[in-house]
Amino acid sequence: MRRTSLLPWILALAFSATLAQKPEAPIPRPRPPEEPLSPPVLEVRVLFGETPLPGILVVLQPMAPNRMPFGKGILRLTDKDGTARFPLTEEATGFLIAFHDRERGLRLQMPLAFALGTWSLGPYRFALSLLPP
């Protein structure tokens, strides 16, 4: 009888210990609803076979209504991990993305909305994802 009456107290004590917060842990400031969200970041990763491909020119350019390049683009070279990052100021549907590999003769351009995700083209593998701010 004594054992069963202690069980609820032990469970309550364990539950309250899990809810306890360390005093030095910072409490995040709540975001007011009128405060705009930061723009997402586009992360592009290029692999050749299973190897990251550094030095690939990736161009992110605004797209006109006729799906042609319009305005000034943002140029990035992939780093040693085969990755390039772009801050987005608008929706992903308004951009073209282009890949240029001079060594192997790759020239590829398409709307960014179609390129998001992971896909392959011959020995190349592309992974494009939107990261939260």
PDB file of C-alpha atoms in Angstrom:
ATOM      1  CA  MET A   1       0.000   0.000   0.000  1.00  0.00           C
ATOM      2  CA  ARG A   2       2.803   2.371   0.853  1.00  0.00           C
ATOM      3  CA  ARG A   3       4.535   1.732  -2.496  1.00  0.00           C
ATOM      4  CA  THR A   4       1.502   2.781  -4.580  1.00  0.00           C
ATOM      5  CA  SER A   5       1.055   6.078  -2.714  1.00  0.00           C
ATOM      6  CA  LEU A   6       4.672   7.085  -3.411  1.00  0.00           C
ATOM      7  CA  LEU A   7       4.414   6.462  -7.145  1.00  0.00           C
ATOM      8  CA  PRO A   8       2.301   9.585  -7.953  1.00  0.00           C
ATOM      9  CA  TRP A   9       4.697  11.769  -5.945  1.00  0.00           C
ATOM     10  CA  ILE A  10       7.731  10.387  -7.755  1.00  0.00           C
ATOM     11  CA  LEU A  11       6.065  10.927 -11.139  1.00  0.00           C
ATOM     12  CA  ALA A  12       5.055  14.489 -10.207  1.00  0.00           C
ATOM     13  CA  LEU A  13       8.588  15.270  -9.059  1.00  0.00           C
ATOM     14  CA  ALA A  14      10.122  13.859 -12.255  1.00  0.00           C
ATOM     15  CA  PHE A  15       7.625  15.781 -14.428  1.00  0.00           C
ATOM     16  CA  SER A  16       8.324  19.093 -12.666  1.00  0.00           C
ATOM     17  CA  ALA A  17      12.081  18.535 -13.030  1.00  0.00           C
ATOM     18  CA  THR A  18      11.699  18.181 -16.788  1.00  0.00           C
ATOM     19  CA  LEU A  19       9.781  21.462 -16.958  1.00  0.00           C
ATOM     20  CA  ALA A  20      12.317  23.374 -14.896  1.00  0.00           C
ATOM     21  CA  GLN A  21      14.393  25.821 -16.918  1.00  0.00           C
ATOM     22  CA  LYS A  22      17.924  26.845 -16.109  1.00  0.00           C
ATOM     23  CA  PRO A  23      18.098  30.488 -14.978  1.00  0.00           C
ATOM     24  CA  GLU A  24      20.917  31.312 -17.430  1.00  0.00           C
ATOM     25  CA  ALA A  25      18.961  30.146 -20.483  1.00  0.00           C
ATOM     26  CA  PRO A  26      17.838  33.180 -22.533  1.00  0.00           C
ATOM     27  CA  ILE A  27      14.169  33.604 -23.220  1.00  0.00           C
ATOM     28  CA  PRO A  28      13.588  34.557 -26.870  1.00  0.00           C
ATOM     29  CA  ARG A  29      11.904  37.860 -27.590  1.00  0.00           C
ATOM     30  CA  PRO A  30       8.447  37.343 -29.091  1.00  0.00           C
ATOM     31  CA  ARG A  31       8.131  38.594 -32.659  1.00  0.00           C
ATOM     32  CA  PRO A  32       5.348  41.136 -33.139  1.00  0.00           C
ATOM     33  CA  PRO A  33       2.949  40.125 -35.930  1.00  0.00           C
ATOM     34  CA  GLU A  34       3.664  43.306 -37.879  1.00  0.00           C
ATOM     35  CA  GLU A  35       7.420  42.611 -37.964  1.00  0.00           C
ATOM     36  CA  PRO A  36       8.324  41.201 -41.394  1.00  0.00           C
ATOM     37  CA  LEU A  37      10.060  37.850 -41.654  1.00  0.00           C
ATOM     38  CA  SER A  38      13.629  37.746 -42.915  1.00  0.00           C
ATOM     39  CA  PRO A  39      13.974  36.536 -46.487  1.00  0.00           C
ATOM     40  CA  PRO A  40      14.875  32.874 -46.969  1.00  0.00           C
ATOM     41  CA  VAL A  41      18.268  31.749 -48.234  1.00  0.00           C
ATOM     42  CA  LEU A  42      18.622  29.617 -51.356  1.00  0.00           C
ATOM     43  CA  GLU A  43      21.248  26.891 -50.916  1.00  0.00           C
ATOM     44  CA  VAL A  44      22.552  25.260 -54.099  1.00  0.00           C
ATOM     45  CA  ARG A  45      24.704  22.124 -53.942  1.00  0.00           C
ATOM     46  CA  VAL A  46      26.377  20.632 -57.025  1.00  0.00           C
ATOM     47  CA  LEU A  47      27.922  17.154 -57.122  1.00  0.00           C
ATOM     48  CA  PHE A  48      29.659  15.325 -59.955  1.00  0.00           C
ATOM     49  CA  GLY A  49      29.053  11.651 -59.302  1.00  0.00           C
ATOM     50  CA  GLU A  50      29.320  11.546 -55.521  1.00  0.00           C
ATOM     51  CA  THR A  51      32.008  14.265 -55.283  1.00  0.00           C
ATOM     52  CA  PRO A  52      31.253  17.923 -54.414  1.00  0.00           C
ATOM     53  CA  LEU A  53      32.082  20.131 -57.392  1.00  0.00           C
ATOM     54  CA  PRO A  54      33.855  23.413 -56.502  1.00  0.00           C
ATOM     55  CA  GLY A  55      34.222  26.312 -58.935  1.00  0.00           C
ATOM     56  CA  ILE A  56      30.858  25.963 -60.738  1.00  0.00           C
ATOM     57  CA  LEU A  57      29.403  29.340 -61.675  1.00  0.00           C
ATOM     58  CA  VAL A  58      25.823  29.649 -60.421  1.00  0.00           C
ATOM     59  CA  VAL A  59      23.820  32.679 -61.566  1.00  0.00           C
ATOM     60  CA  LEU A  60      20.540  33.753 -59.981  1.00  0.00           C
ATOM     61  CA  GLN A  61      18.778  36.291 -62.177  1.00  0.00           C
ATOM     62  CA  PRO A  62      15.353  37.976 -62.116  1.00  0.00           C
ATOM     63  CA  MET A  63      12.960  36.599 -64.694  1.00  0.00           C
ATOM     64  CA  ALA A  64      10.765  38.677 -67.013  1.00  0.00           C
ATOM     65  CA  PRO A  65       7.138  37.636 -67.685  1.00  0.00           C
ATOM     66  CA  ASN A  66       8.290  35.951 -70.928  1.00  0.00           C
ATOM     67  CA  ARG A  67      10.680  33.765 -68.842  1.00  0.00           C
ATOM     68  CA  MET A  68      13.787  35.476 -70.205  1.00  0.00           C
ATOM     69  CA  PRO A  69      16.578  36.908 -68.000  1.00  0.00           C
ATOM     70  CA  PHE A  70      15.854  40.442 -66.876  1.00  0.00           C
ATOM     71  CA  GLY A  71      18.025  42.862 -64.911  1.00  0.00           C
ATOM     72  CA  LYS A  72      21.196  42.249 -62.977  1.00  0.00           C
ATOM     73  CA  GLY A  73      21.951  38.755 -61.699  1.00  0.00           C
ATOM     74  CA  ILE A  74      23.829  37.501 -58.636  1.00  0.00           C
ATOM     75  CA  LEU A  75      26.921  35.400 -59.382  1.00  0.00           C
ATOM     76  CA  ARG A  76      28.404  32.815 -57.037  1.00  0.00           C
ATOM     77  CA  LEU A  77      31.043  30.119 -57.399  1.00  0.00           C
ATOM     78  CA  THR A  78      30.495  26.875 -55.527  1.00  0.00           C
ATOM     79  CA  ASP A  79      32.891  26.406 -52.611  1.00  0.00           C
ATOM     80  CA  LYS A  80      34.976  23.316 -51.786  1.00  0.00           C
ATOM     81  CA  ASP A  81      31.777  21.583 -50.588  1.00  0.00           C
ATOM     82  CA  GLY A  82      30.063  22.321 -53.913  1.00  0.00           C
ATOM     83  CA  THR A  83      27.718  24.807 -52.212  1.00  0.00           C
ATOM     84  CA  ALA A  84      26.598  28.338 -53.123  1.00  0.00           C
ATOM     85  CA  ARG A  85      24.121  30.447 -51.107  1.00  0.00           C
ATOM     86  CA  PHE A  86      21.876  33.283 -52.260  1.00  0.00           C
ATOM     87  CA  PRO A  87      19.680  35.581 -50.141  1.00  0.00           C
ATOM     88  CA  LEU A  88      16.238  35.834 -51.728  1.00  0.00           C
ATOM     89  CA  THR A  89      14.363  39.134 -51.619  1.00  0.00           C
ATOM     90  CA  GLU A  90      11.284  37.907 -53.514  1.00  0.00           C
ATOM     91  CA  GLU A  91       9.428  34.669 -54.124  1.00  0.00           C
ATOM     92  CA  ALA A  92      11.367  31.878 -55.806  1.00  0.00           C
ATOM     93  CA  THR A  93       8.967  31.988 -58.764  1.00  0.00           C
ATOM     94  CA  GLY A  94      10.492  35.237 -60.047  1.00  0.00           C
ATOM     95  CA  PHE A  95      14.028  33.973 -60.737  1.00  0.00           C
ATOM     96  CA  LEU A  96      16.030  32.014 -63.263  1.00  0.00           C
ATOM     97  CA  ILE A  97      18.980  29.898 -62.175  1.00  0.00           C
ATOM     98  CA  ALA A  98      21.887  29.042 -64.438  1.00  0.00           C
ATOM     99  CA  PHE A  99      24.816  26.651 -64.014  1.00  0.00           C
ATOM    100  CA  HIS A 100      28.092  26.948 -65.967  1.00  0.00           C
ATOM    101  CA  ASP A 101      30.886  24.364 -65.825  1.00  0.00           C
ATOM    102  CA  ARG A 102      33.545  25.461 -68.321  1.00  0.00           C
ATOM    103  CA  GLU A 103      35.723  22.408 -67.688  1.00  0.00           C
ATOM    104  CA  ARG A 104      33.060  19.895 -68.700  1.00  0.00           C
ATOM    105  CA  GLY A 105      30.977  22.097 -71.022  1.00  0.00           C
ATOM    106  CA  LEU A 106      27.776  22.316 -68.938  1.00  0.00           C
ATOM    107  CA  ARG A 107      25.466  25.279 -69.573  1.00  0.00           C
ATOM    108  CA  LEU A 108      22.038  24.965 -68.026  1.00  0.00           C
ATOM    109  CA  GLN A 109      19.355  27.585 -67.298  1.00  0.00           C
ATOM    110  CA  MET A 110      15.795  27.138 -65.953  1.00  0.00           C
ATOM    111  CA  PRO A 111      13.178  28.845 -63.771  1.00  0.00           C
ATOM    112  CA  LEU A 112      14.091  28.467 -60.112  1.00  0.00           C
ATOM    113  CA  ALA A 113      10.620  27.180 -59.220  1.00  0.00           C
ATOM    114  CA  PHE A 114      11.257  24.112 -61.430  1.00  0.00           C
ATOM    115  CA  ALA A 115      14.787  23.566 -60.105  1.00  0.00           C
ATOM    116  CA  LEU A 116      13.971  23.373 -56.376  1.00  0.00           C
ATOM    117  CA  GLY A 117      14.592  19.930 -54.921  1.00  0.00           C
ATOM    118  CA  THR A 118      17.163  17.242 -55.725  1.00  0.00           C
ATOM    119  CA  TRP A 119      17.599  16.074 -59.301  1.00  0.00           C
ATOM    120  CA  SER A 120      20.240  14.675 -61.649  1.00  0.00           C
ATOM    121  CA  LEU A 121      21.417  15.437 -65.152  1.00  0.00           C
ATOM    122  CA  GLY A 122      23.895  12.832 -66.393  1.00  0.00           C
ATOM    123  CA  PRO A 123      26.730  12.616 -63.848  1.00  0.00           C
ATOM    124  CA  TYR A 124      25.696  15.916 -62.207  1.00  0.00           C
ATOM    125  CA  ARG A 125      23.482  15.983 -59.139  1.00  0.00           C
ATOM    126  CA  PHE A 126      21.860  19.241 -58.016  1.00  0.00           C
ATOM    127  CA  ALA A 127      20.207  19.956 -54.667  1.00  0.00           C
ATOM    128  CA  LEU A 128      18.414  23.303 -54.334  1.00  0.00           C
ATOM    129  CA  SER A 129      16.625  24.151 -51.108  1.00  0.00           C
ATOM    130  CA  LEU A 130      15.165  27.198 -49.389  1.00  0.00           C
ATOM    131  CA  LEU A 131      16.511  27.580 -45.857  1.00  0.00           C
ATOM    132  CA  PRO A 132      14.560  29.505 -43.221  1.00  0.00           C
ATOM    133  CA  PRO A 133      16.018  32.862 -42.193  1.00  0.00           C
TER     134      PRO A 133
END
